[in-house]
PDB file of C-alpha atoms in Angstrom:
ATOM      1  CA  MET A 206      -5.586  -9.650   4.187  1.00 53.00           C
ATOM      2  CA  PRO A 207      -3.846 -12.122   1.934  1.00 55.00           C
ATOM      3  CA  ARG A 208      -5.664 -15.282   1.100  1.00 51.00           C
ATOM      4  CA  PRO A 209      -4.572 -18.431  -0.710  1.00 52.00           C
ATOM      5  CA  LEU A 210      -5.961 -19.130  -4.135  1.00 45.00           C
ATOM      6  CA  PRO A 211      -9.027 -21.398  -4.036  1.00 46.00           C
ATOM      7  CA  GLU A 212      -8.321 -25.124  -3.801  1.00 43.00           C
ATOM      8  CA  PRO A 213      -7.928 -27.195  -5.800  1.00 38.00           C
ATOM      9  CA  ALA A 214      -6.103 -24.871  -8.160  1.00 41.00           C
ATOM     10  CA  THR A 215      -4.421 -26.536 -11.080  1.00 40.00           C
ATOM     11  CA  GLY A 216      -2.814 -25.315 -14.240  1.00 38.00           C
ATOM     12  CA  PRO A 217      -3.568 -26.890 -17.651  1.00 37.00           C
ATOM     13  CA  ALA A 218      -0.695 -29.367 -17.618  1.00 35.00           C
ATOM     14  CA  THR A 219       1.326 -28.252 -14.652  1.00 35.00           C
ATOM     15  CA  GLY A 220      -0.593 -29.732 -11.732  1.00 35.00           C
ATOM     16  CA  PRO A 221      -1.141 -27.842  -8.466  1.00 37.00           C
ATOM     17  CA  LEU A 222       0.012 -24.252  -8.302  1.00 36.00           C
ATOM     18  CA  SER A 223       3.405 -23.900  -6.721  1.00 42.00           C
ATOM     19  CA  THR A 224       6.214 -21.446  -6.484  1.00 56.00           C
ATOM     20  CA  GLY A 225       7.590 -20.959  -9.963  1.00 69.00           C
ATOM     21  CA  SER A 226       4.316 -21.841 -11.687  1.00 80.00           C
ATOM     22  CA  PRO A 227       3.232 -19.511 -14.498  1.00 85.00           C
ATOM     23  CA  GLU A 228       0.161 -18.520 -12.469  1.00 81.00           C
ATOM     24  CA  GLY A 229       2.240 -17.864  -9.358  1.00 82.00           C
ATOM     25  CA  ASP A 230       4.807 -15.899 -11.341  1.00 86.00           C
ATOM     26  CA  LEU A 231       2.053 -13.775 -12.866  1.00 87.00           C
ATOM     27  CA  LEU A 232       0.507 -13.121  -9.465  1.00 86.00           C
ATOM     28  CA  ASP A 233       3.872 -12.169  -7.985  1.00 87.00           C
ATOM     29  CA  GLY A 234       4.632 -10.010 -11.014  1.00 88.00           C
ATOM     30  CA  LEU A 235       1.450  -8.054 -10.376  1.00 89.00           C
ATOM     31  CA  LEU A 236       1.372  -7.911  -6.592  1.00 91.00           C
ATOM     32  CA  SER A 237       5.027  -7.243  -5.790  1.00 90.00           C
ATOM     33  CA  PRO A 238       5.223  -3.906  -7.661  1.00 93.00           C
ATOM     34  CA  LEU A 239       1.766  -2.954  -6.382  1.00 94.00           C
ATOM     35  CA  MET A 240       2.831  -3.532  -2.784  1.00 94.00           C
ATOM     36  CA  ASP A 241       6.062  -1.614  -3.453  1.00 95.00           C
ATOM     37  CA  ASP A 242       3.986   1.307  -4.724  1.00 96.00           C
ATOM     38  CA  PHE A 243       1.724   1.218  -1.686  1.00 97.00           C
ATOM     39  CA  SER A 244       4.746   1.227   0.634  1.00 97.00           C
ATOM     40  CA  ASP A 245       6.421   4.064  -1.264  1.00 97.00           C
ATOM     41  CA  TRP A 246       3.331   6.293  -1.279  1.00 97.00           C
ATOM     42  CA  LEU A 247       2.464   5.589   2.349  1.00 98.00           C
ATOM     43  CA  GLN A 248       6.022   6.496   3.362  1.00 97.00           C
ATOM     44  CA  ARG A 249       5.827   9.599   1.185  1.00 97.00           C
ATOM     45  CA  GLY A 250       2.695  10.550   3.095  1.00 97.00           C
ATOM     46  CA  GLN A 251       4.666  10.398   6.331  1.00 97.00           C
ATOM     47  CA  VAL A 252       7.263  12.783   4.864  1.00 96.00           C
ATOM     48  CA  LEU A 253       4.559  15.156   3.658  1.00 97.00           C
ATOM     49  CA  LEU A 254       2.999  15.224   7.123  1.00 97.00           C
ATOM     50  CA  GLN A 255       6.349  16.183   8.649  1.00 96.00           C
ATOM     51  CA  HIS A 256       6.306  19.330   6.493  1.00 96.00           C
ATOM     52  CA  CYS A 257       2.608  20.079   6.756  1.00 97.00           C
ATOM     53  CA  PRO A 258       1.697  23.253   8.660  1.00 96.00           C
ATOM     54  CA  GLU A 259      -1.511  23.858  10.596  1.00 96.00           C
ATOM     55  CA  ALA A 260      -2.715  26.179   7.824  1.00 95.00           C
ATOM     56  CA  VAL A 261      -2.815  23.272   5.373  1.00 96.00           C
ATOM     57  CA  MET A 262      -4.171  20.576   7.702  1.00 97.00           C
ATOM     58  CA  PRO A 263      -5.278  20.851  11.332  1.00 97.00           C
ATOM     59  CA  ALA A 264      -3.212  18.986  13.933  1.00 97.00           C
ATOM     60  CA  ALA A 265      -5.953  16.474  14.753  1.00 97.00           C
ATOM     61  CA  GLU A 266      -6.375  15.570  11.090  1.00 97.00           C
ATOM     62  CA  ARG A 267      -2.594  15.259  10.664  1.00 98.00           C
ATOM     63  CA  GLN A 268      -2.423  12.950  13.686  1.00 98.00           C
ATOM     64  CA  ALA A 269      -5.255  10.766  12.397  1.00 98.00           C
ATOM     65  CA  LEU A 270      -3.648  10.520   8.961  1.00 98.00           C
ATOM     66  CA  ALA A 271      -0.260   9.718  10.514  1.00 98.00           C
ATOM     67  CA  GLU A 272      -1.826   6.872  12.520  1.00 98.00           C
ATOM     68  CA  SER A 273      -3.619   5.535   9.439  1.00 98.00           C
ATOM     69  CA  LEU A 274      -0.405   5.627   7.407  1.00 98.00           C
ATOM     70  CA  GLU A 275       1.533   3.832  10.147  1.00 98.00           C
ATOM     71  CA  GLN A 276      -1.107   1.103  10.428  1.00 98.00           C
ATOM     72  CA  ALA A 277      -1.305   0.678   6.657  1.00 97.00           C
ATOM     73  CA  LEU A 278       2.481   0.290   6.430  1.00 98.00           C
ATOM     74  CA  LYS A 279       2.293  -2.439   9.075  1.00 97.00           C
ATOM     75  CA  ASP A 280      -0.529  -4.114   7.165  1.00 96.00           C
ATOM     76  CA  VAL A 281       1.407  -4.036   3.890  1.00 96.00           C
ATOM     77  CA  ALA A 282       4.457  -5.489   5.658  1.00 96.00           C
ATOM     78  CA  ALA A 283       2.292  -8.233   7.190  1.00 95.00           C
ATOM     79  CA  ALA A 284       0.779  -9.060   3.800  1.00 93.00           C
ATOM     80  CA  ARG A 285       4.259  -9.312   2.286  1.00 92.00           C
ATOM     81  CA  ALA A 286       5.431 -11.544   5.138  1.00 92.00           C
ATOM     82  CA  LEU A 287       2.413 -13.849   4.791  1.00 91.00           C
ATOM     83  CA  ARG A 288       2.883 -14.139   1.046  1.00 88.00           C
ATOM     84  CA  ALA A 289       6.583 -14.886   1.518  1.00 87.00           C
ATOM     85  CA  ALA A 290       5.952 -17.474   4.255  1.00 90.00           C
ATOM     86  CA  ILE A 291       3.871 -19.852   2.169  1.00 85.00           C
ATOM     87  CA  SER A 292       4.868 -21.959  -0.786  1.00 81.00           C
ATOM     88  CA  THR A 293       1.666 -21.503  -2.785  1.00 83.00           C
ATOM     89  CA  PRO A 294       0.678 -18.324  -4.629  1.00 83.00           C
ATOM     90  CA  MET A 295      -1.488 -16.007  -2.563  1.00 84.00           C
ATOM     91  CA  ALA A 296      -3.724 -13.211  -3.772  1.00 87.00           C
ATOM     92  CA  LEU A 297      -4.789 -10.150  -1.801  1.00 88.00           C
ATOM     93  CA  ASP A 298      -8.439  -9.505  -1.125  1.00 89.00           C
ATOM     94  CA  MET A 299      -9.856  -6.253  -2.520  1.00 92.00           C
ATOM     95  CA  GLU A 300     -11.091  -5.485   0.999  1.00 93.00           C
ATOM     96  CA  SER A 301      -7.423  -5.276   2.019  1.00 89.00           C
ATOM     97  CA  LEU A 302      -6.288  -3.214  -0.972  1.00 94.00           C
ATOM     98  CA  ALA A 303      -9.103  -0.644  -0.963  1.00 96.00           C
ATOM     99  CA  PRO A 304      -8.145   1.132   2.298  1.00 96.00           C
ATOM    100  CA  TRP A 305      -4.520   1.365   1.158  1.00 97.00           C
ATOM    101  CA  HIS A 306      -5.666   2.863  -2.111  1.00 97.00           C
ATOM    102  CA  GLN A 307      -7.846   5.386  -0.263  1.00 98.00           C
ATOM    103  CA  LEU A 308      -4.844   6.418   1.836  1.00 98.00           C
ATOM    104  CA  VAL A 309      -2.720   6.896  -1.277  1.00 98.00           C
ATOM    105  CA  LEU A 310      -5.441   9.171  -2.657  1.00 98.00           C
ATOM    106  CA  ARG A 311      -5.317  11.159   0.594  1.00 98.00           C
ATOM    107  CA  VAL A 312      -1.518  11.428   0.268  1.00 98.00           C
ATOM    108  CA  TRP A 313      -1.902  12.756  -3.284  1.00 97.00           C
ATOM    109  CA  ALA A 314      -4.481  15.293  -2.075  1.00 98.00           C
ATOM    110  CA  LEU A 315      -2.126  16.411   0.699  1.00 98.00           C
ATOM    111  CA  ALA A 316       0.738  16.762  -1.794  1.00 96.00           C
ATOM    112  CA  SER A 317      -1.491  18.952  -3.944  1.00 97.00           C
ATOM    113  CA  ARG A 318      -2.512  21.121  -0.982  1.00 97.00           C
ATOM    114  CA  LEU A 319       1.118  21.569   0.073  1.00 97.00           C
ATOM    115  CA  ARG A 320       2.107  22.494  -3.469  1.00 96.00           C
ATOM    116  CA  GLN A 321      -0.738  25.019  -3.701  1.00 96.00           C
ATOM    117  CA  ALA A 322       0.405  26.525  -0.387  1.00 95.00           C
ATOM    118  CA  GLY A 323       3.926  26.894  -1.790  1.00 95.00           C
ATOM    119  CA  ILE A 324       5.473  24.489   0.705  1.00 95.00           C
ATOM    120  CA  VAL A 325       8.611  22.797  -0.524  1.00 91.00           C
ATOM    121  CA  VAL A 326       8.904  19.166   0.484  1.00 91.00           C
ATOM    122  CA  PRO A 327      12.109  17.187  -0.053  1.00 89.00           C
ATOM    123  CA  ALA A 328      12.065  14.874  -3.034  1.00 86.00           C
ATOM    124  CA  ALA A 329      11.646  11.187  -2.373  1.00 75.00           C
ATOM    125  CA  PRO A 330      14.984   9.342  -2.144  1.00 68.00           C
TER     126      PRO A 330
END
């Protein structure tokens, strides 16, 4: 989950980190697109599952993946909300990012399996 930067965190001549600080801007510049990518790929996984036949992935595996994707989307939304709710820059722990990354890899693998099976899936909006 998100965690604040260690205290006391100060910039060279800027004092404590705050919204609009170079460090905070850099952190936001890195994390915002990353979280957007996670959301996009997790949602894409949901679309892929809607078009996934039993021959490509058994129903139980599809259900488990669907539940994991839904939970991960909630977790990403919660991380965004926490970061937005505080006035100091907040990083995300690698323990939070790693499961999302693993799910994105599973989505890519599913996309590959669907493509190999000749299943046409609508393009992402």
